[in-house]
Short mmCIF file of C-alpha atoms and ligand atoms in Angstrom, two decimals:
data_model
loop_
_atom_site.label_atom_id
_atom_site.label_comp_id
_atom_site.label_asym_id
_atom_site.label_seq_id
_atom_site.Cartn_x
_atom_site.Cartn_y
_atom_site.Cartn_z
CA SER A 1 102.05 74.61 57.69
CA VAL A 2 99.71 72.39 55.69
CA CYS A 3 98.04 71.26 58.89
CA TRP A 4 97.30 74.80 60.00
CA HIS A 5 95.81 75.69 56.63
CA GLY A 6 93.68 72.56 56.75
CA ARG A 7 92.29 73.63 60.10
CA GLN A 8 91.66 77.17 58.87
CA LYS A 9 89.74 75.79 55.94
CA ARG A 10 87.64 73.63 58.23
CA LEU A 11 86.89 76.47 60.63
CA PHE A 12 85.81 78.71 57.81
CA SER A 13 84.01 76.15 55.72
CA THR A 14 80.76 78.04 56.08
CA THR A 15 82.18 81.37 54.98
CA LYS A 16 81.45 82.32 51.41
CA ARG A 17 83.95 85.09 50.85
CA ARG A 18 86.94 85.83 53.10
CA MET A 19 88.16 89.33 53.59
CA THR A 20 91.92 89.72 53.87
CA ILE A 21 92.34 93.38 54.77
CA MET A 22 90.54 95.94 56.92
CA PRO A 23 90.85 99.59 58.01
CA ALA A 24 92.73 100.15 61.29
CA TRP A 25 94.94 102.56 63.20
CA VAL A 26 98.32 100.91 63.70
CA ILE A 27 101.75 101.75 65.02
CA ASP A 28 104.91 100.43 63.34
CA LYS A 29 107.26 101.56 66.12
CA TYR A 30 106.93 103.01 69.62
CA GLY A 31 106.84 106.77 70.08
CA GLY A 32 104.67 109.88 70.32
CA ASN A 33 101.37 110.55 68.60
CA ASP A 34 103.09 110.77 65.21
CA VAL A 35 103.57 106.97 65.16
CA LEU A 36 99.81 106.44 64.83
CA ARG A 37 99.07 105.54 61.20
CA PHE A 38 95.72 104.92 59.52
CA THR A 39 95.68 102.13 56.97
CA LYS A 40 93.01 100.43 54.91
CA ASN A 41 95.28 97.41 54.52
CA ALA A 42 95.68 95.99 58.03
CA SER A 43 95.56 92.19 58.12
CA PHE A 44 92.07 90.87 58.65
CA PRO A 45 92.13 88.87 61.91
CA VAL A 46 91.76 85.10 61.63
CA ILE A 47 90.39 82.47 63.97
CA THR A 48 93.32 80.30 65.06
CA TYR A 49 91.65 78.43 67.94
CA PRO A 50 88.17 76.90 67.80
CA ASN A 51 86.98 78.91 70.84
CA GLU A 52 87.58 82.25 69.09
CA VAL A 53 85.15 84.65 67.46
CA ILE A 54 85.58 87.43 64.91
CA ILE A 55 83.81 90.62 65.99
CA LYS A 56 82.93 93.67 63.91
CA VAL A 57 83.83 96.59 66.14
CA ASN A 58 81.28 99.40 66.46
CA ALA A 59 83.01 101.42 69.17
CA ALA A 60 86.37 101.33 70.94
CA GLY A 61 87.38 102.79 74.29
CA LEU A 62 90.80 104.15 75.28
CA ASN A 63 92.65 103.75 78.58
CA PRO A 64 95.89 105.21 79.96
CA ILE A 65 97.63 101.94 79.00
CA ASP A 66 97.02 102.73 75.30
CA VAL A 67 99.05 105.92 75.63
CA GLY A 68 101.68 103.95 77.55
CA MET A 69 101.83 101.12 75.00
CA ARG A 70 102.11 103.60 72.11
CA GLY A 71 105.36 104.68 73.76
CA GLY A 72 106.60 101.12 74.40
CA TYR A 73 105.29 100.60 77.95
CA GLY A 74 105.26 96.90 78.84
CA ALA A 75 106.83 95.93 75.51
CA SER A 76 109.07 93.17 76.92
CA SER A 77 106.46 91.33 78.98
CA LEU A 78 103.76 91.74 76.36
CA SER A 79 106.08 90.38 73.66
CA MET A 80 106.78 87.39 75.87
CA LYS A 81 103.07 86.80 76.33
CA ARG A 82 102.49 87.04 72.53
CA ASP A 83 105.44 84.79 71.70
CA PRO A 84 106.30 82.71 74.81
CA LEU A 85 108.87 80.55 73.04
CA ASN A 86 110.59 83.62 71.60
CA LEU A 87 110.40 82.18 68.08
CA ASN A 88 110.05 85.53 66.36
CA GLN A 89 112.45 88.42 65.96
CA ASN A 90 112.17 91.64 67.94
CA GLY A 91 109.49 93.95 66.61
CA MET A 92 107.17 91.14 65.43
CA GLU A 93 104.33 92.84 67.30
CA PHE A 94 104.15 95.51 64.56
CA PRO A 95 101.95 96.68 63.01
CA LEU A 96 100.36 96.89 66.45
CA ILE A 97 96.73 97.87 66.95
CA LEU A 98 95.89 99.71 70.20
CA GLY A 99 92.48 100.10 71.91
CA ARG A 100 91.47 97.93 74.86
CA ASP A 101 87.68 98.36 75.03
CA MET A 102 85.30 97.21 72.39
CA SER A 103 81.61 96.87 71.70
CA GLY A 104 80.47 95.22 68.50
CA VAL A 105 78.72 92.35 66.73
CA ILE A 106 79.92 88.75 66.23
CA MET A 107 80.56 87.97 62.57
CA GLU A 108 81.86 84.44 62.86
CA CYS A 109 82.33 81.79 65.56
CA GLY A 110 84.97 79.06 65.86
CA LEU A 111 83.69 75.48 65.95
CA ASP A 112 83.82 75.11 69.74
CA VAL A 113 81.96 78.33 70.55
CA LYS A 114 78.67 77.35 72.18
CA TYR A 115 77.46 80.29 74.23
CA PHE A 116 77.56 82.88 71.42
CA THR A 117 76.38 82.98 67.85
CA GLU A 118 76.71 85.21 64.80
CA LYS A 119 75.03 88.64 65.12
CA ASP A 120 75.23 88.64 68.95
CA GLU A 121 76.02 92.11 70.29
CA VAL A 122 79.01 91.73 72.60
CA TRP A 123 81.45 93.81 74.62
CA ALA A 124 84.94 92.99 75.87
CA ALA A 125 88.11 94.27 77.46
CA ILE A 126 90.92 93.19 75.16
CA PRO A 127 94.07 91.97 76.93
CA PRO A 128 97.08 94.18 76.13
CA TRP A 129 98.92 91.30 74.42
CA LYS A 130 96.20 90.99 71.74
CA GLN A 131 95.47 93.21 68.74
CA GLY A 132 93.16 96.01 69.89
CA SER A 133 89.87 97.59 68.92
CA LEU A 134 91.00 100.59 66.84
CA ALA A 135 90.17 98.46 63.82
CA GLU A 136 87.07 97.31 62.00
CA PHE A 137 87.43 93.72 63.23
CA VAL A 138 89.02 91.93 66.16
CA VAL A 139 89.46 88.27 67.18
CA LEU A 140 88.89 87.29 70.81
CA SER A 141 88.25 84.07 72.70
CA ALA A 142 84.71 83.38 73.76
CA ASN A 143 85.71 83.48 77.44
CA GLU A 144 86.87 87.10 77.08
CA ILE A 145 83.60 88.43 75.68
CA SER A 146 80.15 88.96 77.10
CA ARG A 147 76.73 90.06 75.85
CA LYS A 148 76.58 93.84 75.76
CA PRO A 149 74.01 95.44 78.10
CA LYS A 150 70.77 96.03 76.22
CA LEU A 151 70.30 99.48 77.72
CA LEU A 152 73.54 100.82 76.24
CA SER A 153 74.50 101.90 72.75
CA HIS A 154 77.81 100.54 71.43
CA ARG A 155 79.32 103.96 72.14
CA GLU A 156 78.34 103.77 75.80
CA ALA A 157 79.24 100.09 76.11
CA ALA A 158 82.79 100.80 74.91
CA ALA A 159 83.31 103.01 77.97
CA ILE A 160 83.03 100.19 80.50
CA PRO A 161 84.82 96.82 79.97
CA TYR A 162 88.49 97.58 80.72
CA VAL A 163 87.86 99.66 83.83
CA ALA A 164 85.14 97.22 84.90
CA ALA A 165 87.36 94.15 84.48
CA THR A 166 90.16 95.97 86.33
CA SER A 167 87.85 97.02 89.17
CA TRP A 168 86.45 93.49 89.38
CA SER A 169 89.90 91.94 89.49
CA ALA A 170 91.13 94.45 92.11
CA LEU A 171 88.04 94.63 94.32
CA VAL A 172 86.57 91.14 94.00
CA ASN A 173 89.48 88.80 93.23
CA THR A 174 92.20 90.66 95.15
CA GLY A 175 90.13 92.69 97.62
CA GLY A 176 87.69 89.89 98.50
CA LEU A 177 84.58 92.07 98.07
CA SER A 178 81.31 90.79 96.65
CA LYS A 179 77.73 91.95 96.37
CA ASP A 180 76.93 89.98 99.53
CA ASN A 181 79.63 91.31 101.87
CA CYS A 182 79.81 95.04 101.08
CA ALA A 183 76.94 96.36 103.15
CA LYS A 184 78.28 98.84 105.72
CA LYS A 185 81.89 98.33 104.56
CA ARG A 186 83.83 101.58 104.37
CA ILE A 187 85.76 101.90 101.11
CA LEU A 188 88.18 104.64 100.10
CA ILE A 189 88.92 105.24 96.43
CA LEU A 190 92.01 107.36 95.84
CA GLY A 191 91.34 109.02 92.48
CA GLY A 192 87.57 108.82 91.95
CA SER A 193 87.04 110.94 88.83
CA GLY A 194 88.80 108.90 86.10
CA GLY A 195 87.82 105.74 84.27
CA VAL A 196 88.39 103.24 87.07
CA GLY A 197 87.08 105.57 89.80
CA THR A 198 83.80 106.44 88.07
CA PHE A 199 83.10 102.75 87.52
CA ALA A 200 84.22 101.50 90.95
CA ILE A 201 82.12 104.10 92.81
CA GLN A 202 78.98 102.89 91.05
CA MET A 203 79.67 99.17 91.53
CA LEU A 204 80.47 99.57 95.24
CA LYS A 205 77.40 101.76 95.84
CA ALA A 206 75.23 99.17 94.07
CA TRP A 207 76.63 96.60 96.53
CA GLY A 208 75.75 98.77 99.51
CA ALA A 209 79.22 99.99 100.57
CA HIS A 210 79.97 103.41 102.04
CA VAL A 211 82.28 105.11 99.53
CA THR A 212 84.73 107.94 100.20
CA VAL A 213 86.72 109.30 97.26
CA THR A 214 89.53 111.75 96.68
CA CYS A 215 89.42 113.94 93.59
CA SER A 216 90.00 117.53 92.60
CA GLN A 217 87.49 120.10 93.80
CA ASN A 218 85.95 120.62 90.36
CA ALA A 219 85.05 116.91 90.20
CA GLU A 220 83.22 116.80 93.52
CA ARG A 221 79.72 117.21 92.10
CA PHE A 222 80.49 114.71 89.34
CA VAL A 223 81.57 111.93 91.75
CA ARG A 224 78.69 112.66 94.13
CA GLU A 225 76.25 112.21 91.26
CA LEU A 226 77.76 108.78 90.69
CA GLY A 227 77.05 107.92 94.33
CA ALA A 228 80.13 108.91 96.38
CA ASP A 229 79.10 109.44 100.01
CA HIS A 230 82.06 111.51 101.09
CA VAL A 231 84.51 113.50 98.97
CA VAL A 232 87.94 114.82 99.89
CA ASP A 233 89.51 117.45 97.62
CA TYR A 234 93.19 116.75 96.96
CA THR A 235 93.84 120.13 95.35
CA SER A 236 93.35 122.12 98.54
CA GLY A 237 96.19 120.44 100.48
CA PRO A 238 97.44 116.99 101.51
CA VAL A 239 94.58 114.52 101.86
CA GLU A 240 96.21 112.41 104.61
CA LYS A 241 95.04 114.75 107.35
CA PRO A 242 91.33 115.03 106.48
CA LEU A 243 91.24 111.31 105.68
CA SER A 244 92.90 110.35 108.98
CA GLU A 245 90.12 112.18 110.86
CA LEU A 246 87.53 109.83 109.36
CA GLU A 247 86.49 106.42 110.68
CA LYS A 248 88.98 103.82 109.41
CA PHE A 249 88.41 101.91 106.17
CA ASP A 250 87.90 98.24 105.27
CA LEU A 251 89.44 98.60 101.81
CA ILE A 252 91.36 101.21 99.86
CA LEU A 253 91.52 101.16 96.05
CA ASP A 254 94.45 103.30 94.93
CA ASN A 255 94.25 104.69 91.38
CA VAL A 256 96.80 107.43 92.08
CA GLY A 257 99.97 105.75 93.38
CA GLY A 258 103.27 107.51 93.99
CA GLU A 259 103.44 108.87 97.53
CA THR A 260 100.03 107.51 98.53
CA GLU A 261 101.23 104.16 99.86
CA ARG A 262 103.44 105.88 102.44
CA TRP A 263 100.38 106.91 104.43
CA ALA A 264 97.31 105.19 102.98
CA LEU A 265 97.70 101.94 104.93
CA THR A 266 97.44 103.79 108.25
CA LEU A 267 93.83 104.60 107.27
CA LEU A 268 92.83 100.92 107.34
CA LYS A 269 91.18 99.12 110.28
CA PRO A 270 94.03 96.99 111.69
CA TRP A 271 93.67 93.26 112.45
CA SER A 272 90.34 93.04 110.65
CA GLY A 273 91.41 91.71 107.23
CA ALA A 274 91.41 95.26 105.78
CA LYS A 275 93.24 95.61 102.46
CA TYR A 276 95.01 98.28 100.46
CA VAL A 277 94.92 97.42 96.72
CA THR A 278 96.94 99.60 94.38
CA LEU A 279 96.58 99.61 90.60
CA VAL A 280 99.72 101.67 90.18
CA THR A 281 102.44 99.02 90.25
CA PRO A 282 105.97 98.94 88.85
CA PHE A 283 105.43 95.46 87.32
CA LEU A 284 105.69 96.36 83.61
CA GLN A 285 108.28 99.11 84.16
CA ASN A 286 110.50 96.61 85.94
CA THR A 287 110.41 94.12 83.07
CA ASP A 288 110.93 96.97 80.54
CA LEU A 289 113.97 98.20 82.46
CA LEU A 290 115.52 95.00 83.76
CA GLY A 291 114.34 92.37 81.28
CA ILE A 292 111.83 89.62 81.98
CA ALA A 293 113.75 87.46 84.46
CA ASP A 294 115.36 90.18 86.58
CA GLY A 295 112.30 92.39 86.32
CA MET A 296 110.05 89.62 87.63
CA MET A 297 112.44 88.82 90.46
CA GLN A 298 112.66 92.47 91.41
CA THR A 299 108.88 92.74 91.29
CA ALA A 300 108.33 89.65 93.42
CA ALA A 301 110.87 90.86 95.97
CA THR A 302 109.27 94.33 96.14
CA VAL A 303 105.73 93.13 96.62
CA ALA A 304 106.72 90.44 99.14
CA THR A 305 108.69 92.95 101.23
CA LYS A 306 105.88 95.48 101.21
CA ALA A 307 103.22 92.88 101.99
CA LEU A 308 105.23 91.59 104.94
CA LYS A 309 106.00 95.05 106.26
CA HIS A 310 102.31 95.85 106.45
CA LEU A 311 101.17 92.41 107.58
CA VAL A 312 102.97 92.85 110.90
CA LYS A 313 100.85 95.99 111.42
CA GLY A 314 97.67 93.98 110.80
CA VAL A 315 96.78 95.27 107.32
CA HIS A 316 97.16 93.75 103.86
CA TYR A 317 99.09 95.30 101.00
CA ARG A 318 98.21 94.05 97.49
CA TRP A 319 98.78 94.89 93.84
CA GLY A 320 95.74 94.90 91.56
CA PHE A 321 95.83 94.10 87.85
CA PHE A 322 93.50 94.10 84.90
CA ALA A 323 92.35 90.57 84.08
CA PRO A 324 90.16 89.73 81.06
CA SER A 325 86.91 88.06 82.17
CA GLY A 326 83.76 87.42 80.17
CA PRO A 327 81.95 86.06 83.27
CA ALA A 328 82.71 89.25 85.27
CA LEU A 329 81.39 91.32 82.35
CA ASP A 330 78.21 89.17 82.33
CA GLU A 331 77.54 90.22 85.93
CA ILE A 332 78.33 93.85 85.15
CA SER A 333 76.05 93.72 82.10
CA GLU A 334 73.20 92.65 84.41
CA MET A 335 73.96 95.52 86.79
CA VAL A 336 73.91 97.98 83.88
CA ASP A 337 70.58 96.63 82.60
CA ALA A 338 69.21 96.85 86.16
CA GLY A 339 70.05 100.58 86.11
CA GLN A 340 72.74 100.26 88.81
CA ILE A 341 75.69 101.33 86.67
CA ARG A 342 75.79 103.84 83.84
CA ALA A 343 78.42 104.55 81.22
CA VAL A 344 80.40 107.74 81.84
CA VAL A 345 81.55 108.92 78.41
CA GLU A 346 83.48 112.15 78.65
CA GLU A 347 84.26 112.60 74.96
CA THR A 348 83.57 110.75 71.71
CA PHE A 349 85.79 110.86 68.61
CA SER A 350 85.22 109.57 65.07
CA PHE A 351 87.48 106.88 63.57
CA SER A 352 89.36 109.55 61.60
CA GLN A 353 90.12 111.47 64.82
CA VAL A 354 92.06 108.77 66.69
CA PRO A 355 95.20 110.95 67.13
CA HIS A 356 92.98 113.65 68.71
CA ALA A 357 91.58 111.05 71.08
CA PHE A 358 95.14 110.16 72.16
CA GLU A 359 95.98 113.85 72.62
CA LYS A 360 92.95 114.18 74.86
CA MET A 361 94.05 111.15 76.90
CA GLU A 362 97.55 112.58 77.28
CA LYS A 363 96.23 115.80 78.79
CA GLY A 364 95.05 113.78 81.80
CA HIS A 365 92.30 115.07 84.13
CA ALA A 366 89.88 112.47 82.79
CA ARG A 367 86.26 112.71 83.92
CA GLY A 368 85.14 109.27 82.80
CA LYS A 369 86.04 107.72 79.45
CA THR A 370 87.19 108.55 75.92
CA VAL A 371 85.45 106.60 73.16
CA VAL A 372 86.10 106.22 69.41
CA LEU A 373 83.27 105.35 67.00
CA ILE A 374 84.58 102.78 64.53
CA SER A 375 81.54 102.13 62.37
P1 NDP B 1 92.27 108.03 84.26
O1 NDP B 1 93.32 108.77 83.53
O2 NDP B 1 90.96 107.75 83.58
O3 NDP B 1 91.93 108.79 85.62
C1 NDP B 1 92.85 109.28 86.52
C2 NDP B 1 92.06 110.27 87.42
O4 NDP B 1 92.79 110.57 88.59
C3 NDP B 1 91.72 111.58 86.74
O5 NDP B 1 90.35 111.84 86.90
C4 NDP B 1 92.58 112.60 87.50
O6 NDP B 1 91.90 113.86 87.45
C5 NDP B 1 92.64 111.97 88.87
N1 NDP B 1 93.78 112.34 89.71
C6 NDP B 1 95.04 112.67 89.32
N2 NDP B 1 95.82 112.89 90.39
C7 NDP B 1 95.05 112.67 91.49
C8 NDP B 1 95.30 112.71 92.89
N3 NDP B 1 96.50 113.02 93.38
N4 NDP B 1 94.29 112.42 93.73
C9 NDP B 1 93.06 112.09 93.26
N5 NDP B 1 92.76 112.04 91.94
C10 NDP B 1 93.76 112.31 91.07
O7 NDP B 1 92.91 106.66 84.73
P2 NDP B 1 92.18 105.27 85.08
O8 NDP B 1 91.10 105.53 86.05
O9 NDP B 1 91.84 104.52 83.86
O10 NDP B 1 93.36 104.48 85.79
C11 NDP B 1 93.84 104.92 87.06
C12 NDP B 1 95.24 104.39 87.29
O11 NDP B 1 95.22 102.98 87.38
C13 NDP B 1 96.22 104.74 86.17
O12 NDP B 1 97.48 105.01 86.74
C14 NDP B 1 96.29 103.46 85.37
O13 NDP B 1 97.50 103.33 84.68
C15 NDP B 1 96.15 102.43 86.47
N6 NDP B 1 95.59 101.16 85.96
C16 NDP B 1 96.27 100.03 86.25
C17 NDP B 1 95.79 98.82 85.82
C18 NDP B 1 96.53 97.58 86.20
O14 NDP B 1 96.31 96.51 85.59
N7 NDP B 1 97.40 97.62 87.20
C19 NDP B 1 94.59 98.71 85.00
C20 NDP B 1 93.90 99.98 84.81
C21 NDP B 1 94.42 101.16 85.28
P3 NDP B 1 92.61 115.24 87.92
O15 NDP B 1 94.04 115.18 87.41
O16 NDP B 1 91.83 116.34 87.27
O17 NDP B 1 92.49 115.24 89.40
#
C-alpha cells in the first residue's frame, strides 16, 4: 500500500543505494537435500518494523531443526506464525531460507533501534518462522540479537546462539536454574555430546552444578574436557541401571527422548521441586499431522496428563522449547568473554558447500556444531 511504501521510504531515508537481491541457499518445496538451491537473486530483506535491523551474515550455524524444516517439519505451525490471519495461499513461505544461527555485522537500523548501531558485531538465534542465515543478509528485531563475544570469531560465534537460547529457555525459564542456585545441584544431561549437550554442560559447570551426562563411549573424553563430572556410556547397555545407582538428581535435561521418559523421572529427588525437562516433544509433529487446532489440543492434553501423572509422585515433568532472546545471549556473551564457555565447532563448510553441511547433519553423531562461512 501507499502507506507502507511511505514508511519504507522514511526508514531508509539515510540509505544511498538500496540493494534488491542477494545470494542465498533457498528451498522452493520440502524434500531431501536435492531441494536446496543456490541463487544470486534471493530477495534482499527489508525492515518492516522500526525495531528491526539488517545484518550482513558472516557465518551461519546449522541445527537438527534445519534438516527437519527442509523436509517440511513444523510447516503448519510455522506458516501460522508467519501469517496468523491466513491471508496468503499455501506455499507462501517459499523460497524459504534455512539456517538458525548467525554471526555478522549490522548494516542498517530501524528508527526505534537504540541499543545497537551500524557496524556492531552481533550474534543471534533466528526463530524458525523467520528467514534464516544461509544468506548474505538477514532482518531481525533488536530484541532477538546481542553483541557477539569479543573473544570469538564469527565462525565460532555461529556455533552457539540456537543451542544456547534453547538451553537457557529449558534450564532457566522452564527448569528454574540460575547462576545463583546451581551450586551443589545434581544435573543429568541425557545426550551430552551434541550441540545442546556441549553447550549445557559448560553453562551448568560455570554455575557450579555437578553434571552427569550420557553419551557414547567414544565421546567420553570430549564431554569430560567440557567439564562433565560423571559420564555414563549408553552404547554398552541400558543406562537406567547405572544411573539409578547414583545419588538422585535435581534436574534432568533430555536431549534424546523416545523411551527415556519411561524411566528418567525415577532418577529425580522426589518432593523437592526436582524437574525433568525434555526438548524432544511431539508439539510440531502433532500440528503437522492433525492441523493447528486439533494438534494443539492433542499436545495440551498430552503434556497435562504427563505432568499430572508425575506430579503425584512428587516430580515435575516439563517440555522445553527454543525461545529467541537477545538478553539471554547478552549474558552468555559475557560468560564466553570470561572464558567460561567456548564454541565447539565440529566442522566448517564454505557457502558453496551447504548441501554437504546438510549431509553431515543428517549422518547424526554430532560432536558439537556444524558451521557455514557465508562471507
Ligand atoms: P545434535 O544432533 O547436535 O546432538 C545429538 C547428540 O545425541 C549426538 O551427539 C548423538 O551422538 C547423541 N545421542 C544420540 N543418541 C543418544 C542416546 N541414546 N544417548 C545419549 N546420546 C545420544 O542435536 P542437538 O543437541 O542440537 O539437539 C538435541 C535434541 O533436542 C534434538 O532431538 C533436537 O531436535 C532437540 N531440540 C529441541 C528443541 C526444542 O525447541 N524443543 C530445540 C533444540 C533442539 P551419538 O549418536 O554418536 O551418540
